[in-house]
Short mmCIF file of C-alpha atoms and ligand atoms in Angstrom, two decimals:
data_model
loop_
_atom_site.label_atom_id
_atom_site.label_comp_id
_atom_site.label_asym_id
_atom_site.label_seq_id
_atom_site.Cartn_x
_atom_site.Cartn_y
_atom_site.Cartn_z
CA MET G 686 0.05 0.22 -0.48
CA ARG G 687 1.06 3.81 -1.05
CA GLU G 688 2.01 5.72 2.19
CA HIS G 689 -0.10 8.58 2.74
CA TRP G 690 0.88 11.80 4.51
CA THR G 691 -0.01 11.60 8.68
CA SER G 692 -1.99 13.97 8.46
CA ARG G 693 -4.05 16.88 6.02
CA LEU G 694 -1.12 19.85 8.35
CA GLY G 695 1.20 16.98 7.75
CA PHE G 696 1.04 17.48 4.22
CA ILE G 697 0.16 20.91 4.21
CA LEU G 698 4.30 21.50 5.86
CA ALA G 699 5.66 19.18 3.75
CA ALA G 700 4.52 21.13 0.53
CA LEU G 701 4.84 24.71 2.29
CA GLY G 702 8.23 22.93 3.34
CA SER G 703 9.39 22.68 -0.45
CA ALA G 704 7.41 25.22 -1.42
CA ILE G 705 8.96 28.51 0.34
CA GLY G 706 12.81 28.95 -0.19
CA LEU G 707 15.30 30.42 -1.82
CA GLY G 708 12.61 31.27 -4.47
CA THR G 709 10.99 33.22 -2.30
CA LEU G 710 13.61 34.48 -0.10
CA TRP G 711 16.69 35.21 -2.76
CA LYS G 712 15.09 34.94 -6.36
CA PHE G 713 12.05 36.80 -6.01
CA PRO G 714 13.63 40.23 -4.72
CA TYR G 715 16.88 40.38 -6.77
CA VAL G 716 14.66 39.61 -10.13
CA THR G 717 12.33 42.11 -8.82
CA GLY G 718 14.90 44.28 -8.63
CA ASP G 719 15.90 43.68 -11.75
CA ASN G 720 13.43 44.43 -13.70
CA GLY G 721 12.00 47.37 -11.96
CA GLY G 722 9.61 45.99 -9.70
CA GLY G 723 6.20 47.58 -10.10
CA LEU G 724 4.55 45.91 -13.11
CA PHE G 725 6.97 43.07 -12.59
CA VAL G 726 4.84 42.73 -9.20
CA VAL G 727 1.89 42.58 -10.74
CA PHE G 728 2.20 40.21 -13.49
CA TYR G 729 4.29 37.77 -10.29
CA LEU G 730 0.86 38.47 -8.38
CA PHE G 731 -1.21 37.71 -11.68
CA PHE G 732 0.25 34.52 -12.80
CA THR G 733 -0.05 33.49 -9.41
CA LEU G 734 -3.76 33.93 -8.81
CA PHE G 735 -4.94 33.05 -12.22
CA LEU G 736 -2.19 30.02 -13.64
CA GLY G 737 -0.19 29.43 -10.60
CA ILE G 738 -2.55 28.19 -7.80
CA PRO G 739 -5.21 26.51 -10.42
CA LEU G 740 -2.21 24.64 -11.89
CA PHE G 741 -0.89 23.56 -8.50
CA ILE G 742 -4.31 22.21 -7.58
CA GLY G 743 -4.13 20.39 -11.32
CA GLU G 744 -0.88 18.43 -10.29
CA LEU G 745 -2.84 17.78 -7.11
CA ILE G 746 -5.47 16.19 -8.86
CA LEU G 747 -3.71 14.29 -11.14
CA GLY G 748 -0.98 12.73 -8.53
CA ARG G 749 -4.32 12.11 -5.73
CA ARG G 750 -5.44 10.15 -8.94
CA ALA G 751 -2.65 8.35 -9.99
CA GLN G 752 -0.95 7.18 -7.09
CA ARG G 753 1.93 7.44 -8.36
CA GLY G 754 5.54 9.58 -8.87
CA ALA G 755 5.90 12.31 -11.34
CA VAL G 756 5.83 10.03 -14.55
CA GLY G 757 4.76 7.92 -13.38
CA VAL G 758 1.06 9.62 -13.01
CA PHE G 759 0.88 10.10 -16.99
CA ALA G 760 1.91 6.33 -17.59
CA SER G 761 -1.03 5.27 -15.49
CA LEU G 762 -3.39 7.63 -16.67
CA SER G 763 -2.63 7.12 -19.96
CA GLY G 764 -0.85 3.74 -20.37
CA GLU G 765 3.00 3.01 -19.64
CA SER G 766 4.08 4.01 -23.56
CA SER G 767 2.24 7.23 -23.71
CA PRO G 768 4.07 10.62 -24.89
CA TRP G 769 2.82 12.21 -22.03
CA ARG G 770 5.60 10.90 -20.08
CA THR G 771 7.75 13.05 -21.62
CA VAL G 772 6.02 15.83 -19.43
CA GLY G 773 7.09 13.63 -16.09
CA TRP G 774 10.72 13.95 -17.97
CA PHE G 775 10.86 17.79 -18.07
CA ALA G 776 9.61 17.55 -14.39
CA VAL G 777 12.07 15.83 -13.10
CA ALA G 778 14.92 17.43 -15.42
CA SER G 779 13.68 20.76 -14.21
CA SER G 780 14.52 19.46 -10.71
CA PHE G 781 17.90 17.78 -11.35
CA LEU G 782 19.19 21.83 -13.19
CA ILE G 783 17.59 23.62 -9.69
CA LEU G 784 18.67 21.48 -7.68
CA SER G 785 22.74 21.48 -9.02
CA TYR G 786 22.64 25.72 -9.15
CA TYR G 787 19.72 25.33 -5.51
CA CYS G 788 22.83 24.33 -3.51
CA VAL G 789 25.18 26.88 -4.12
CA VAL G 790 22.96 29.86 -3.39
CA ALA G 791 22.46 27.88 0.03
CA GLY G 792 25.97 27.58 0.27
CA TRP G 793 26.81 30.87 -0.23
CA GLY G 794 23.66 30.84 2.92
CA LEU G 795 25.65 28.77 5.20
CA ASN G 796 28.69 30.65 4.46
CA TYR G 797 26.91 33.89 6.08
CA LEU G 798 26.01 32.00 8.84
CA MET G 799 29.57 30.50 9.36
CA LEU G 800 30.34 34.53 8.96
CA SER G 801 28.18 35.71 11.11
CA LEU G 802 30.07 33.57 14.12
CA ASN G 803 32.83 35.16 13.59
CA GLN G 804 32.35 38.37 14.37
CA MET G 805 31.63 40.11 11.30
CA TYR G 806 29.71 42.89 12.04
CA GLU G 807 31.81 43.61 14.85
CA LEU G 808 35.33 43.96 11.62
CA GLN G 809 34.15 45.42 9.79
CA THR G 810 32.11 48.55 8.10
CA PRO G 811 28.48 48.28 6.47
CA LEU G 812 30.77 49.00 3.12
CA GLN G 813 32.63 46.18 3.61
CA ILE G 814 30.19 43.82 5.33
CA SER G 815 28.16 44.47 2.11
CA GLY G 816 31.04 43.84 -0.19
CA ILE G 817 31.98 40.28 1.02
CA PHE G 818 29.23 38.91 -1.05
CA LYS G 819 31.25 40.08 -3.69
CA THR G 820 34.80 38.17 -2.46
CA LEU G 821 32.51 35.11 -2.09
CA SER G 822 30.83 35.28 -5.51
CA HIS G 823 34.17 35.56 -6.94
CA SER G 824 35.41 32.75 -4.79
CA GLY G 825 35.30 29.31 -6.30
CA ASP G 826 36.60 26.95 -3.89
CA ILE G 827 34.76 28.12 -1.35
CA SER G 828 31.63 28.38 -2.55
CA LEU G 829 31.95 24.74 -3.92
CA PHE G 830 32.79 24.90 0.06
CA TRP G 831 29.78 24.97 0.45
CA SER G 832 27.93 24.01 -2.20
CA ALA G 833 29.56 20.59 -1.44
CA ILE G 834 28.79 20.43 2.53
CA PHE G 835 24.66 21.47 1.28
CA LEU G 836 24.80 18.52 -0.36
CA LEU G 837 25.64 16.18 1.63
CA MET G 838 22.78 17.25 4.35
CA THR G 839 20.63 17.01 2.06
CA MET G 840 21.64 13.85 1.04
CA GLY G 841 21.78 12.81 4.12
CA VAL G 842 18.24 14.70 4.95
CA ILE G 843 17.16 12.09 1.63
CA TYR G 844 18.92 9.00 2.33
CA GLN G 845 16.90 7.83 5.86
CA GLY G 846 13.42 9.03 3.59
CA VAL G 847 12.33 10.95 7.47
CA ARG G 848 9.01 12.33 6.37
CA LYS G 849 7.98 12.49 10.12
CA GLY G 850 11.48 14.82 11.38
CA ILE G 851 10.99 16.82 8.54
CA GLU G 852 7.39 17.28 8.74
CA LEU G 853 7.99 18.43 12.29
CA TRP G 854 11.22 20.89 11.68
CA SER G 855 9.15 22.38 9.11
CA ARG G 856 6.32 23.18 11.17
CA ILE G 857 8.40 24.07 13.87
CA LEU G 858 10.93 26.09 11.19
CA THR G 859 8.94 27.70 8.67
CA ILE G 860 6.27 29.42 11.66
CA SER G 861 9.91 30.79 13.17
CA LEU G 862 11.20 32.19 9.91
CA LEU G 863 7.46 33.73 10.14
CA VAL G 864 8.14 35.39 12.61
CA LEU G 865 11.26 36.30 12.18
CA LEU G 866 10.70 38.07 9.09
CA VAL G 867 7.91 39.94 10.51
CA GLY G 868 9.84 41.27 13.12
CA LEU G 869 12.65 42.54 10.54
CA CYS G 870 9.52 44.14 8.42
CA ALA G 871 7.92 45.99 10.70
CA TYR G 872 12.02 47.43 11.24
CA SER G 873 12.25 48.62 7.55
CA VAL G 874 8.50 49.66 7.45
CA THR G 875 10.70 52.72 10.29
CA LEU G 876 13.96 53.11 7.37
CA GLU G 877 13.61 56.32 5.84
CA GLY G 878 14.10 54.44 2.09
CA PHE G 879 10.23 51.96 2.80
CA GLY G 880 7.79 54.50 0.92
CA ALA G 881 10.29 54.55 -2.57
CA ALA G 882 10.42 50.91 -1.57
CA VAL G 883 7.20 50.28 -1.84
CA SER G 884 6.24 53.23 -4.30
CA PHE G 885 8.91 51.35 -6.36
CA LEU G 886 7.45 48.18 -5.50
CA PHE G 887 3.51 47.87 -5.97
CA GLN G 888 3.54 51.28 -8.48
CA PRO G 889 3.21 50.19 -12.29
CA HIS G 890 5.01 53.69 -13.02
CA LEU G 891 7.50 54.64 -15.75
CA GLN G 892 8.66 51.78 -17.01
CA THR G 893 8.67 49.38 -19.18
CA ILE G 894 8.88 45.81 -18.33
CA LYS G 895 10.72 43.72 -21.28
CA PRO G 896 8.14 40.01 -22.39
CA SER G 897 11.38 38.51 -20.86
CA GLY G 898 10.69 39.83 -18.28
CA ILE G 899 7.01 38.76 -18.51
CA ILE G 900 8.34 34.97 -19.10
CA GLU G 901 10.19 35.29 -15.86
CA ALA G 902 7.58 36.44 -13.32
CA LEU G 903 5.31 33.01 -15.23
CA GLY G 904 8.53 30.50 -14.23
CA LEU G 905 8.94 32.68 -10.88
CA SER G 906 5.38 32.03 -10.85
CA PHE G 907 6.09 28.22 -11.08
CA PHE G 908 9.65 28.21 -9.49
CA THR G 909 8.08 29.22 -5.77
CA LEU G 910 5.27 27.42 -6.00
CA SER G 911 7.03 24.15 -7.01
CA LEU G 912 5.77 23.00 -9.70
CA ALA G 913 6.48 22.22 -13.04
CA GLN G 914 9.15 20.60 -11.32
CA GLY G 915 7.08 16.64 -10.25
CA ILE G 916 6.63 17.72 -6.56
CA ILE G 917 3.52 18.78 -6.36
CA LEU G 918 2.11 15.56 -7.88
CA THR G 919 4.85 13.53 -6.14
CA TYR G 920 3.13 14.85 -2.99
CA GLY G 921 -0.69 14.70 -4.13
CA SER G 922 0.13 11.44 -4.89
CA TYR G 923 0.72 10.47 -1.41
CA LEU G 924 -2.85 12.32 -0.66
CA LYS G 925 -5.61 10.69 0.68
CA SER G 926 -9.59 11.01 -1.36
CA SER G 927 -11.23 13.14 1.66
CA GLU G 928 -8.63 15.65 1.06
CA ASP G 929 -9.80 19.01 0.29
CA LEU G 930 -7.80 19.86 -2.41
CA PRO G 931 -8.91 23.79 -3.38
CA LYS G 932 -8.72 24.58 -0.50
CA THR G 933 -4.68 23.38 0.50
CA ALA G 934 -3.32 24.97 -3.32
CA LEU G 935 -5.23 28.59 -1.49
CA ILE G 936 -3.33 27.96 1.70
CA ILE G 937 -0.32 27.65 -0.16
CA GLY G 938 -0.02 29.84 -2.84
CA GLY G 939 -1.32 32.43 -0.14
CA MET G 940 1.54 32.36 2.01
CA VAL G 941 4.09 32.09 -0.23
CA VAL G 942 2.78 35.40 -1.89
CA LEU G 943 3.21 36.25 1.77
CA VAL G 944 6.62 35.53 2.38
CA SER G 945 7.98 37.02 -0.20
CA MET G 946 5.96 40.18 0.05
CA LEU G 947 7.86 40.47 4.01
CA THR G 948 11.00 39.63 1.77
CA VAL G 949 10.89 42.36 -0.28
CA LEU G 950 8.97 44.91 1.69
CA THR G 951 11.94 44.15 4.34
CA ILE G 952 15.05 44.65 1.31
CA PHE G 953 13.89 47.16 -0.75
CA PRO G 954 14.09 49.82 2.40
CA VAL G 955 17.69 48.98 2.76
CA ILE G 956 18.27 49.63 -0.83
CA PHE G 957 16.72 52.85 -1.19
CA THR G 958 18.15 53.82 2.26
CA PHE G 959 21.75 52.74 1.81
CA ASN G 960 21.38 53.78 -2.44
CA LEU G 961 22.19 50.88 -3.09
CA PRO G 962 21.53 49.28 -7.12
CA LEU G 963 18.43 47.97 -7.61
CA GLU G 964 19.72 45.25 -10.09
CA GLY G 965 21.87 43.78 -7.58
CA GLY G 966 21.62 40.52 -8.93
CA ALA G 967 22.04 37.00 -6.93
CA GLY G 968 23.87 38.96 -4.38
CA LEU G 969 21.20 41.56 -3.39
CA ILE G 970 19.93 39.81 -0.53
CA PHE G 971 23.74 38.79 0.72
CA GLU G 972 24.57 42.06 0.40
CA THR G 973 21.42 43.72 1.89
CA LEU G 974 20.62 42.00 4.98
CA PRO G 975 24.02 41.96 6.30
CA LEU G 976 23.68 45.45 6.20
CA LEU G 977 19.97 45.67 7.83
CA PHE G 978 21.56 44.06 10.88
CA LYS G 979 24.27 46.61 11.38
CA SER G 980 22.34 49.03 12.27
CA LEU G 981 20.48 46.68 14.37
CA PRO G 982 21.26 45.94 18.04
CA GLY G 983 22.47 41.96 18.50
CA SER G 984 23.19 42.20 14.76
CA MET G 985 25.47 38.97 15.20
CA VAL G 986 22.42 36.74 17.04
CA LEU G 987 20.25 37.99 15.10
CA SER G 988 21.81 37.45 11.17
CA THR G 989 22.72 33.99 12.62
CA ILE G 990 19.08 33.24 13.46
CA PHE G 991 18.71 35.13 10.01
CA PHE G 992 21.06 32.34 8.10
CA THR G 993 19.87 28.97 10.34
CA LEU G 994 16.79 29.33 9.06
CA PHE G 995 17.54 30.57 5.31
CA VAL G 996 19.93 27.13 5.29
CA PHE G 997 16.93 25.34 6.80
CA THR G 998 13.63 27.25 4.26
CA ALA G 999 16.73 25.30 1.40
CA LEU G 1000 17.10 22.47 2.14
CA THR G 1001 13.46 21.62 3.60
CA SER G 1002 12.78 23.10 -0.78
CA SER G 1003 16.71 20.41 -2.02
CA MET G 1004 15.47 17.56 0.12
CA ALA G 1005 11.87 17.39 -2.27
CA LEU G 1006 14.40 18.35 -5.96
CA LEU G 1007 16.36 15.35 -4.55
CA GLU G 1008 13.46 13.67 -3.63
CA VAL G 1009 11.40 13.73 -7.25
CA VAL G 1010 14.49 12.60 -9.02
CA VAL G 1011 15.28 9.43 -6.50
CA ALA G 1012 11.70 8.40 -6.55
CA ASN G 1013 11.53 7.83 -10.75
CA LEU G 1014 15.12 6.43 -10.46
CA ILE G 1015 13.22 4.09 -7.84
CA ASP G 1016 10.44 4.27 -9.67
CA LEU G 1017 11.18 3.41 -12.65
CA HIS G 1018 14.25 1.53 -13.08
CA GLN G 1019 13.59 -0.21 -9.26
CA TRP G 1020 16.67 1.40 -7.98
CA SER G 1021 18.13 0.41 -3.98
CA ARG G 1022 17.01 4.07 -2.37
CA ARG G 1023 20.91 3.95 -1.41
CA LYS G 1024 21.75 4.32 -5.11
CA ALA G 1025 19.08 6.02 -6.33
CA VAL G 1026 20.64 8.87 -3.29
CA LEU G 1027 24.84 8.52 -3.97
CA TYR G 1028 24.30 8.22 -8.21
CA SER G 1029 22.33 12.06 -7.52
CA THR G 1030 23.58 13.84 -5.40
CA LEU G 1031 27.25 13.16 -7.27
CA ALA G 1032 25.59 14.25 -10.45
CA ALA G 1033 23.78 17.08 -8.80
CA PHE G 1034 27.36 18.31 -7.76
CA ILE G 1035 29.22 18.03 -10.88
CA VAL G 1036 26.84 19.45 -12.91
CA GLY G 1037 27.05 22.09 -10.17
CA ILE G 1038 29.97 22.97 -10.61
CA PRO G 1039 30.46 25.47 -13.39
CA SER G 1040 28.22 27.58 -11.60
CA ALA G 1041 29.44 27.17 -8.55
CA LEU G 1042 32.33 28.92 -10.33
CA ALA G 1043 30.29 30.58 -12.62
CA GLY G 1044 31.52 34.17 -10.30
CA SER G 1045 35.04 33.37 -10.24
CA GLN G 1046 35.40 32.32 -14.02
CA ASP G 1047 37.89 29.66 -13.43
CA LEU G 1048 36.19 27.00 -15.51
CA PHE G 1049 34.28 28.39 -18.69
CA LYS G 1050 35.94 31.59 -19.90
CA ASP G 1051 34.28 32.56 -22.36
CA TRP G 1052 30.99 31.55 -20.60
CA LEU G 1053 30.07 34.90 -20.52
CA PRO G 1054 31.07 37.07 -23.53
CA MET G 1055 29.55 34.25 -25.85
CA TYR G 1056 26.43 33.57 -23.45
CA GLY G 1057 25.85 37.50 -22.88
CA THR G 1058 25.63 35.77 -18.72
CA ASN G 1059 27.23 33.22 -16.25
CA PHE G 1060 26.88 29.29 -16.26
CA PHE G 1061 24.75 30.08 -13.08
CA ASN G 1062 21.87 32.38 -15.01
CA THR G 1063 22.12 30.27 -17.92
CA ILE G 1064 20.40 26.94 -16.54
CA ASP G 1065 18.36 29.96 -14.04
CA ASN G 1066 17.06 31.01 -16.89
CA LEU G 1067 16.94 28.08 -19.29
CA VAL G 1068 14.44 26.98 -16.11
CA SER G 1069 13.49 29.14 -15.79
CA ILE G 1070 12.48 31.23 -18.63
CA TRP G 1071 11.63 27.56 -21.06
CA LEU G 1072 11.18 24.29 -18.91
CA LEU G 1073 8.53 26.06 -16.33
CA PRO G 1074 6.63 27.26 -18.50
CA LEU G 1075 6.58 24.90 -21.15
CA GLY G 1076 6.05 21.85 -18.64
CA GLY G 1077 3.08 24.22 -16.38
CA PHE G 1078 1.40 24.05 -20.31
CA PHE G 1079 1.92 20.39 -21.21
CA THR G 1080 0.44 19.90 -17.83
CA ALA G 1081 -2.80 22.37 -18.63
CA LEU G 1082 -3.03 21.20 -21.72
CA TYR G 1083 -3.46 17.03 -20.57
CA ILE G 1084 -5.92 18.03 -18.08
CA GLY G 1085 -8.04 20.89 -19.62
CA TRP G 1086 -7.48 18.80 -22.81
CA ARG G 1087 -6.78 15.29 -22.62
CA LEU G 1088 -8.42 14.00 -19.54
CA LYS G 1089 -11.71 13.29 -19.35
CA LYS G 1090 -13.72 16.25 -18.12
CA GLY G 1091 -15.29 14.31 -16.03
CA LEU G 1092 -13.40 12.34 -14.33
CA VAL G 1093 -11.62 16.16 -13.11
CA LYS G 1094 -14.60 17.28 -11.98
CA GLU G 1095 -14.50 14.17 -9.95
CA GLU G 1096 -11.62 14.36 -8.44
CA PHE G 1097 -11.83 18.32 -7.97
CA LEU G 1098 -15.66 17.20 -5.96
CA GLN G 1099 -13.72 14.98 -4.19
CA GLY G 1100 -13.35 15.79 -0.52
CA THR G 1101 -13.78 20.05 -1.32
CA THR G 1102 -16.40 22.63 0.72
CA LEU G 1103 -15.47 24.55 -2.84
CA GLY G 1104 -16.85 22.98 -5.64
CA TYR G 1105 -18.93 25.49 -6.93
CA LEU G 1106 -14.76 26.97 -7.80
CA PHE G 1107 -14.67 24.42 -10.34
CA THR G 1108 -16.28 25.65 -13.59
CA VAL G 1109 -13.63 28.95 -13.33
CA TRP G 1110 -10.80 26.82 -12.06
CA PHE G 1111 -11.55 24.20 -15.47
CA PHE G 1112 -11.67 27.91 -17.76
CA LEU G 1113 -8.86 28.52 -16.32
CA ILE G 1114 -6.78 25.11 -16.68
CA ARG G 1115 -8.68 25.32 -20.28
CA TRP G 1116 -8.64 28.01 -21.83
CA VAL G 1117 -6.06 31.16 -19.83
CA ALA G 1118 -3.50 29.37 -18.89
CA PRO G 1119 -2.16 27.22 -22.54
CA PHE G 1120 -3.09 30.52 -24.37
CA ALA G 1121 -1.23 32.86 -21.98
CA VAL G 1122 1.46 30.59 -22.00
CA VAL G 1123 1.45 30.88 -26.54
CA LEU G 1124 0.75 34.31 -25.51
CA ILE G 1125 4.09 35.09 -24.03
CA PHE G 1126 5.74 32.84 -26.25
CA LEU G 1127 4.52 34.54 -28.95
CA GLN G 1128 5.82 37.50 -27.93
CA LYS G 1129 8.71 36.63 -26.90
CA GLY G 1130 9.67 34.91 -30.54
CA GLY G 1131 9.51 38.13 -31.57
CA PHE G 1132 5.85 37.21 -33.96
CA ILE G 1133 4.02 39.53 -31.97
CA ASN G 1134 4.31 43.04 -30.12
CA LEU G 1135 2.38 42.62 -26.95
CA ASP G 1136 3.55 45.97 -25.80
CA LYS G 1137 1.53 47.82 -29.08
CA LEU G 1138 -1.29 45.31 -29.01
CA ILE G 1139 -2.20 46.48 -25.10
CA SER G 1140 -0.15 49.04 -25.51
CA LEU G 1141 1.64 47.79 -22.32
CA LYS G 1142 3.96 50.61 -22.42
CA TYR G 1143 4.37 53.17 -20.17
CA THR G 1144 7.72 56.05 -21.08
N1 PFF Q 2506 9.20 26.45 -4.46
C1 PFF Q 2506 10.89 26.23 -3.91
C2 PFF Q 2506 11.35 27.70 -4.31
O1 PFF Q 2506 10.65 28.49 -4.05
O2 PFF Q 2506 12.99 27.61 -3.53
C3 PFF Q 2506 11.92 25.41 -5.30
C4 PFF Q 2506 11.16 24.14 -5.43
C5 PFF Q 2506 11.94 23.22 -4.38
C6 PFF Q 2506 10.86 23.93 -5.94
C7 PFF Q 2506 11.28 22.34 -4.51
C8 PFF Q 2506 10.53 22.50 -6.40
C9 PFF Q 2506 10.63 21.83 -5.20
F1 PFF Q 2506 10.64 20.48 -5.61
#
């Protein structure tokens, strides 16, 4: 018999643990900065509400119905040799690629944890502190070292398959993170740059957003909700038929949005107060937060707590990423857990080496001039701009057009008190999600110009 979650809370916490991670804490702020705030945030919220959460429900439905992992879901619902299985493999590939650079960022978090404990706040000036990231990202060996340590931690957890331990830890850590973020955000509100930050973040003012920025908002929304990466499908398969799927998806989506908003509202006032560049790139959070800590009493303690939580939220997500790969190797090739965990961790480490060395340029020296961005960003773009939106597109097509509507409806209604939402949800999955993704790709490919069509341009 397939294992099921002990309780609904257990499932929500595990799914929340996977969803809230570096996407919300690290990626959301810097991608928002790079894309000029305002409109980008609006797009992110729009995509999350109208595409992300509906797809989240869709993945849960597929998983619960099929009771299999990412690839198995499509095999079980459409036949073992169905081409739809490719969608599952897409998801596994995305998870694997994300893991390869996710551990680099989480490793930087470990480095900052170590720095916090090593009197970084006593020995250096604020500018020196925010400059540490540059040294770190240019140091390939240190980045690689911490990334390996983090991967080993992830491997240790997944190797034991400790669902219970993780459920419990996720609960404590997610709540602590929220409390700390609310506290930090309350302080940021008092900073001089708060007003400027709010207007930058929430006013769709005098700016243009590039088509690639729109896809990035879509990709980011899927990334933060852990969609199109096989995880929600898999977690759905461990659910009992009495669960209320739409409600669960709304709770998780709401929490992810809340944490993203708290994070940017904490970080951007610091940027405006200290006149830091808005396009800080991947180092943004590591450059701004230490400045905030430095200006507060008990900086060392605050910073230590924050980076501990940072590493743990990264861990509850990276476990899920690794588990997607491992579960499919076990499921499809009958590998032992031990073998699957060892090989996938090793592979993620090897594929992650150029990402860890991206800043130092110790490897692939000509990558940057050739591709216009370093290896780390190239992989991240490949996933966020192509794989995740395409994965979401095919999942929506599958639910909206390939499966029988009766079956989908039955599974949606099973256990929910929100049955009246079915028509709207199905409409979004069948018509809005696939066509929105196609439109965005047409725009990106230069076939149409949405900016002109809907005069989206503000000058
Ligand atoms: N949602 C996670 C984040 O925002 O950091 C990333 C992620 C974790 C995606 C686990 C997928 C997954 F299976």
